[in-house]
XYZ file of C-alpha atoms in Angstrom:
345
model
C -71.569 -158.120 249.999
C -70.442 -157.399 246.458
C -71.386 -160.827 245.668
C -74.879 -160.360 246.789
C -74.819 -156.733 244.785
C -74.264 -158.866 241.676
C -76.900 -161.443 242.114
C -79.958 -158.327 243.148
C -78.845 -156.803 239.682
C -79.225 -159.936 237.869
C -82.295 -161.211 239.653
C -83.764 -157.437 239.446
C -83.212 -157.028 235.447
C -85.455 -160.416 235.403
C -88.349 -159.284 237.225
C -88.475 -155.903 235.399
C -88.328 -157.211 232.115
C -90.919 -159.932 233.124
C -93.525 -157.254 234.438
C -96.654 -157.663 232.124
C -98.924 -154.701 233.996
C -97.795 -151.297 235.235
C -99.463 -153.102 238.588
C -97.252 -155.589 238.557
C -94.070 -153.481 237.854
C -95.075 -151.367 241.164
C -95.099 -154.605 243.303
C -91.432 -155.176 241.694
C -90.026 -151.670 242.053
C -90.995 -151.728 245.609
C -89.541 -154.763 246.623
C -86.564 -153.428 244.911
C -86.307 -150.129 246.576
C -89.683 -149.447 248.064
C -88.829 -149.055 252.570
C -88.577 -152.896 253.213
C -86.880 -153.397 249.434
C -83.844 -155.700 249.095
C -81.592 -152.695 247.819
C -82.737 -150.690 251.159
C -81.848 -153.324 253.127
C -78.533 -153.606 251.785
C -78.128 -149.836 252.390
C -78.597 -150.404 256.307
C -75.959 -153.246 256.318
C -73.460 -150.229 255.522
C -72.968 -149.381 258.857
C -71.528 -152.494 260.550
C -69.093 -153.271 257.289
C -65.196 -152.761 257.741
C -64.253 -149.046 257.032
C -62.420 -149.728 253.607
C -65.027 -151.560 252.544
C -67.861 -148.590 252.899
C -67.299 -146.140 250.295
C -67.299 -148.740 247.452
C -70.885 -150.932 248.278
C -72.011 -147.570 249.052
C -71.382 -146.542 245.742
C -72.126 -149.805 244.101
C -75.737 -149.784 246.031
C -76.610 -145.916 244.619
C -75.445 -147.204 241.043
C -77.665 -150.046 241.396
C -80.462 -147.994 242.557
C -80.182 -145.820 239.465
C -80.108 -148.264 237.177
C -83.527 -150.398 238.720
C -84.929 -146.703 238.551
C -84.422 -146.067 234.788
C -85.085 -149.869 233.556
C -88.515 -149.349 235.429
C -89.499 -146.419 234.095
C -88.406 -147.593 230.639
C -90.488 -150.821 231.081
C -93.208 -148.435 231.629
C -93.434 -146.805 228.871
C -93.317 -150.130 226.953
C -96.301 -151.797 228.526
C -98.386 -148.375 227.815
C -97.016 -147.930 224.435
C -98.097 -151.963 224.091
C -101.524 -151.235 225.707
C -102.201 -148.648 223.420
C -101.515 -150.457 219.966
C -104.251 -152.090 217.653
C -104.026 -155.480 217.117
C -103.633 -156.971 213.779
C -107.383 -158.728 213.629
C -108.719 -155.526 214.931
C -111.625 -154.907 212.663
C -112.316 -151.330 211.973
C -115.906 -151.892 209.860
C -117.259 -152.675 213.409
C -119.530 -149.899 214.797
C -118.157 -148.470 218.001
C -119.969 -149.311 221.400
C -121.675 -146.269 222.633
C -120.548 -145.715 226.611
C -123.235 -145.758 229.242
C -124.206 -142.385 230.100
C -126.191 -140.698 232.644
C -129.398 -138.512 232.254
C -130.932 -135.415 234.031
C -133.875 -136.623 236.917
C -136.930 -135.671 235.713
C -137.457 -133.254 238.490
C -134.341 -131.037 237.400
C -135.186 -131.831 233.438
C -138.805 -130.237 234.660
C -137.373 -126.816 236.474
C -135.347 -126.403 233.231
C -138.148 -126.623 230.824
C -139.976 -123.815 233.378
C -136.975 -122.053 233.454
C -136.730 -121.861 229.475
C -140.659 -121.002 229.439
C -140.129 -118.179 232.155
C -137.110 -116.345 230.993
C -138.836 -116.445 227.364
C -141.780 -114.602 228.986
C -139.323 -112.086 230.792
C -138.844 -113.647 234.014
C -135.413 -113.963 236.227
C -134.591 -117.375 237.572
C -133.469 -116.533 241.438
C -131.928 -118.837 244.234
C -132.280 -118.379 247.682
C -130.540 -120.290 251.159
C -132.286 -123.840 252.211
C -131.562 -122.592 255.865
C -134.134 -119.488 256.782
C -135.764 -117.850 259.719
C -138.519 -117.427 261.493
C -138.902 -113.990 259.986
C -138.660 -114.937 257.013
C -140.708 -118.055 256.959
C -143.878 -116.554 258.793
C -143.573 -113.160 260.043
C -142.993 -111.334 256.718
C -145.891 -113.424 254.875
C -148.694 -112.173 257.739
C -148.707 -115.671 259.499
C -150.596 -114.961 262.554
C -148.526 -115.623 265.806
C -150.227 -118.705 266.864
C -150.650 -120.426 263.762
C -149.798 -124.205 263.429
C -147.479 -123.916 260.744
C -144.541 -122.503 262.778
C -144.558 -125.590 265.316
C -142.178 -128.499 265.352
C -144.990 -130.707 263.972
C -144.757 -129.069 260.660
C -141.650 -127.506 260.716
C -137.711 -128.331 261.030
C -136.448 -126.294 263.169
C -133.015 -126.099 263.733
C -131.285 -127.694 267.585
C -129.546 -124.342 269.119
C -131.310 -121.946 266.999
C -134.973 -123.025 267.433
C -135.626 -120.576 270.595
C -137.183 -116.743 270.818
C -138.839 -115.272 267.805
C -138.173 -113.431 264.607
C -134.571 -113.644 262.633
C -132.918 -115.670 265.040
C -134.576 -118.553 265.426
C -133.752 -120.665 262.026
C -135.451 -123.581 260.355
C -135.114 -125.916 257.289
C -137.167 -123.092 254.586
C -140.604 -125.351 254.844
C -141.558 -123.172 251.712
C -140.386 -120.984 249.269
C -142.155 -117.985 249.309
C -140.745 -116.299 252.576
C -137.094 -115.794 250.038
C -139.372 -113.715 247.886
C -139.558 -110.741 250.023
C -135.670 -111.160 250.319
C -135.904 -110.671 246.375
C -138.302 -107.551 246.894
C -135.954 -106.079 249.365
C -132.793 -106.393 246.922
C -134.008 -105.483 244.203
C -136.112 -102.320 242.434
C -139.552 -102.709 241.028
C -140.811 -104.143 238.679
C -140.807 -107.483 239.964
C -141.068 -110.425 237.664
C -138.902 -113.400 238.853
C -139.179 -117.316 239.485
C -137.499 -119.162 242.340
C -137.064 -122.758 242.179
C -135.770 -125.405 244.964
C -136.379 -127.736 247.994
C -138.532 -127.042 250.860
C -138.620 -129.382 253.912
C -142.069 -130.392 256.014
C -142.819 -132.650 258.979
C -145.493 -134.797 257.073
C -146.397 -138.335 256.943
C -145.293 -139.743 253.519
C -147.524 -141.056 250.831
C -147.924 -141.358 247.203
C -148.656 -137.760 247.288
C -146.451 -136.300 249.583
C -142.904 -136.101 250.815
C -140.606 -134.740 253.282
C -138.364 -133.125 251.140
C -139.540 -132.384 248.123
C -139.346 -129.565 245.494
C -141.527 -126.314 244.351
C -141.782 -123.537 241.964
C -142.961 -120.309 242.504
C -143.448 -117.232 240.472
C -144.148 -113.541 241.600
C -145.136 -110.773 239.506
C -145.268 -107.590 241.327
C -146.297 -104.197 239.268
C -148.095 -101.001 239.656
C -150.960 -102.850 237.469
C -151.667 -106.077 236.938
C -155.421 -108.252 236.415
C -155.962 -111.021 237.837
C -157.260 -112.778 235.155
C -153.806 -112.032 233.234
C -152.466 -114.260 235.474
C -154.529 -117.144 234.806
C -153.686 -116.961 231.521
C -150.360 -117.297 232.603
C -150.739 -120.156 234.352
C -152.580 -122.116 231.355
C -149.790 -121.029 229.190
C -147.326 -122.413 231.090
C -148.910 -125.571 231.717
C -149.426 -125.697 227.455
C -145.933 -125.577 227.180
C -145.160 -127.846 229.787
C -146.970 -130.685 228.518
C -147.549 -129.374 225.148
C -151.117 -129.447 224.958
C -153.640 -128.171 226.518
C -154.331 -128.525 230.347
C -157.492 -127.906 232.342
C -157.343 -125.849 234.728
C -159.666 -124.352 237.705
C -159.300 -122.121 240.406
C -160.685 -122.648 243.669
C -161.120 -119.519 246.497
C -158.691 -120.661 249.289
C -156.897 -119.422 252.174
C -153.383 -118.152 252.544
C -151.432 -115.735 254.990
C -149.628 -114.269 252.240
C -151.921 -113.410 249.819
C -155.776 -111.697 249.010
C -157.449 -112.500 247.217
C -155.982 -116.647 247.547
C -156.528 -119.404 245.206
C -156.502 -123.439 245.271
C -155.216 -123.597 241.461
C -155.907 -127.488 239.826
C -155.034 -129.394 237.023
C -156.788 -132.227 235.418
C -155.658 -135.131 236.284
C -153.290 -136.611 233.593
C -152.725 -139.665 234.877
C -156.680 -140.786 235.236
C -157.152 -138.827 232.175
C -159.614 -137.079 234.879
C -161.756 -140.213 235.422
C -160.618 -140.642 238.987
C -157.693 -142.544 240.412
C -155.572 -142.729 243.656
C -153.395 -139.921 242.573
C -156.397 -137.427 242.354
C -158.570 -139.102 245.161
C -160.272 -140.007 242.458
C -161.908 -136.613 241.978
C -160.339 -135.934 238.430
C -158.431 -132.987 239.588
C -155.015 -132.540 241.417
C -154.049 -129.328 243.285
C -150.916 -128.283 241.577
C -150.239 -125.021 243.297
C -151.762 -121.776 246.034
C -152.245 -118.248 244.315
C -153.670 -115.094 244.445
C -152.483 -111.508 245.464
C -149.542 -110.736 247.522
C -151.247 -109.846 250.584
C -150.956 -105.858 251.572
C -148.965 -106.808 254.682
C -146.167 -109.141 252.469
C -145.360 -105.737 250.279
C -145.272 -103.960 253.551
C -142.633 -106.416 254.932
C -140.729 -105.701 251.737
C -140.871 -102.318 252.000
C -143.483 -101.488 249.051
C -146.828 -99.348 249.457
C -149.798 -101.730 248.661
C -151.677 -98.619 247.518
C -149.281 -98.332 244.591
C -148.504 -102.386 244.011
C -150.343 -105.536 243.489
C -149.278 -108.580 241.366
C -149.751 -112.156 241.137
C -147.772 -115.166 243.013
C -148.388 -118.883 242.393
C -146.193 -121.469 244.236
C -146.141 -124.937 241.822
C -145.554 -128.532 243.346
C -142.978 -129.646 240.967
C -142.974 -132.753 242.131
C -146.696 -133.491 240.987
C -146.100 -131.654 237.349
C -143.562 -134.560 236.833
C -145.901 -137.482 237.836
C -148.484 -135.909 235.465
C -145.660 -135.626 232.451
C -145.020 -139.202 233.327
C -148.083 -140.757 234.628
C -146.673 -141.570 238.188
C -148.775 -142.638 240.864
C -146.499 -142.334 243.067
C -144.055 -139.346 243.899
C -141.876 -141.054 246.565
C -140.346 -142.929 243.038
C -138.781 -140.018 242.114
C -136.657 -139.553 245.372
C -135.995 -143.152 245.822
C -132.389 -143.259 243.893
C -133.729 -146.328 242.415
C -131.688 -146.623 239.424
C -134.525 -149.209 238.045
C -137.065 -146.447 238.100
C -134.643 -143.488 237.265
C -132.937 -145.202 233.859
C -136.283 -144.854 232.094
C -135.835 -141.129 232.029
C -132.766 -141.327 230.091
């Protein structure tokens, strides 16, 4: 047994000093004294020696372990201290190789740039849950209780939760505007705030629509407050957006949520406005709904419509970035195709 001591030091001191990699010194210090390692092996053979003999190749085996332990870790700190050294036909008049970096999606780069424009006009960026309710979602904007909106065919809602009426029956937030009157409710007028993020619908996908995709909305609500300020608004952000100026024309629509409402378009910056698949070849692209916060909205957040009004617009931020970029097509931007993506860099 002491013979074979003498030959696992010998043979051990070989392999250590050999190692080139720290990879390659693990694979040696485990079959040294890794769980199936020669030196453990050794250590269950104790057992079934003669008596006299125990005490001594148990101490010659913990010696031997000590040693292998220290020679390792001072072969490791060789190889890294030989890793990290120049070598002699290192040229140093080379220029350095920049390292691959990533970039912001043009999606997030564009609710930044609003962000900047919004807060420089006074606003307050504010973030509200993906996961809402029925309450929220229709009953607090004046959606009638029959409208088409709050079935499964354009709505998530959510398995276990999607039964009954009011707060306790919870959806996927298919817009954003139903968080506002959370904001109204929190907080003390004035009201001048934006709210950014994903909404979810049951749609058909196209070059014009998604699933998931992302808005924008801002809300202004004040004891006094024209409507045509907030057109101006609108073209002013746009300007900045794009840096230039933008057409824009407002259309009388309908929404639950607000009164006078407001189909608000851009011209088309793809087409250049002479017509193309992203427009319908129209020369105009609807960007966003706005209008007044309808009376019964400010009621649900606990404001007297006699004494309030404002101005709400809800942007597709999806379609501002294919008119920055010229993209026809806005399932590109949630494809994770790096292809596409790394041109945004």
């Amino acid at each position: 047994m002491r013979e074979k001591i003498d030959i696992m030091l010998i043979e051990g001191n070989e392999r250590i000093a050999g190692a080139k990699t720290e990879a390659e010194l693990q694979d040696v210090k485990s079959s040294l004294l890794g769980k199936k390692g020669s030196l453990t092996d050794i250590l269950k053979e104790i057992p079934r020696l003669d008596v006299s003999m125990r005490a001594e190749i148990g101490r010659a085996t913990n010696e031997l372990k000590d040693h292998f332990t220290a020679m390792i870790e001072s072969r490791r700190e060789e190889i890294r201290l030989k890793a990290s050294e120049i070598p002699p036909d290192f040229d140093f008049t080379v220029p350095g190789a920049e390292p691959p970096g990533g970039a912001l999606h043009p999606i997030t780069q564009m609710c930044y740039d609003l962000n900047d424009t919004f807060r420089s006009m006074g606003f307050e960026v504010f973030q509200g849950p993906e996961i809402t309710s029925e309450l929220y979602a229709f009953d607090n904007l004046n959606f009638p209780p029959d409208h088409p909106a709050r079935e499964s065919m354009d709505t998530y809602w959510l398995a276990g939760h999607d039964k009954g009426r009011g707060g306790g029956r919870l959806c996927l937030r298919p817009h954003l505007t139903g968080s506002s009157v959370r904001y109204l409710k929190s907080h003390k007028p004035p009201f001048r705030f934006v709210y950014p993020g994903r909404v979810y619908r049951n749609e058909t996908t196209d070059a014009r629509h998604e699933r998931a995709f992302f808005q924008y909305e801002a809300l202004i609500v004040d004891r006094e407050f024209t409507f045509s300020a907030g057109k101006v608004m609108i073209k002013s952000i746009l300007s900045k957006v794009f840096g230039r100026d933008v057409p824009v024309r407002m259309r009388v629509g309908f929404f639950p949520f607000v009164e006078p409402g407001f189909e608000i378009d851009m011209g088309c910056l793809v087409c250049g406005g002479s017509g193309c698949s992203v427009c319908k070849h129209v020369g105009w692209i609807e960007i966003m709904p706005g209008g007044t916060p309808h009376p019964n909205v400010l009621r649900a957040a606990g404001l007297d419509p006699a004494e309030f009004t404002g101005f709400y617009v809800n942007i597709g931020l999806d379609r501002l970035v294919m008119m920055r970029y010229g993209v026809d097509d806005v399932r590109l931007f949630h494809s994770a195709d790096l292809r596409f993506l790394s041109q945004f860099r």
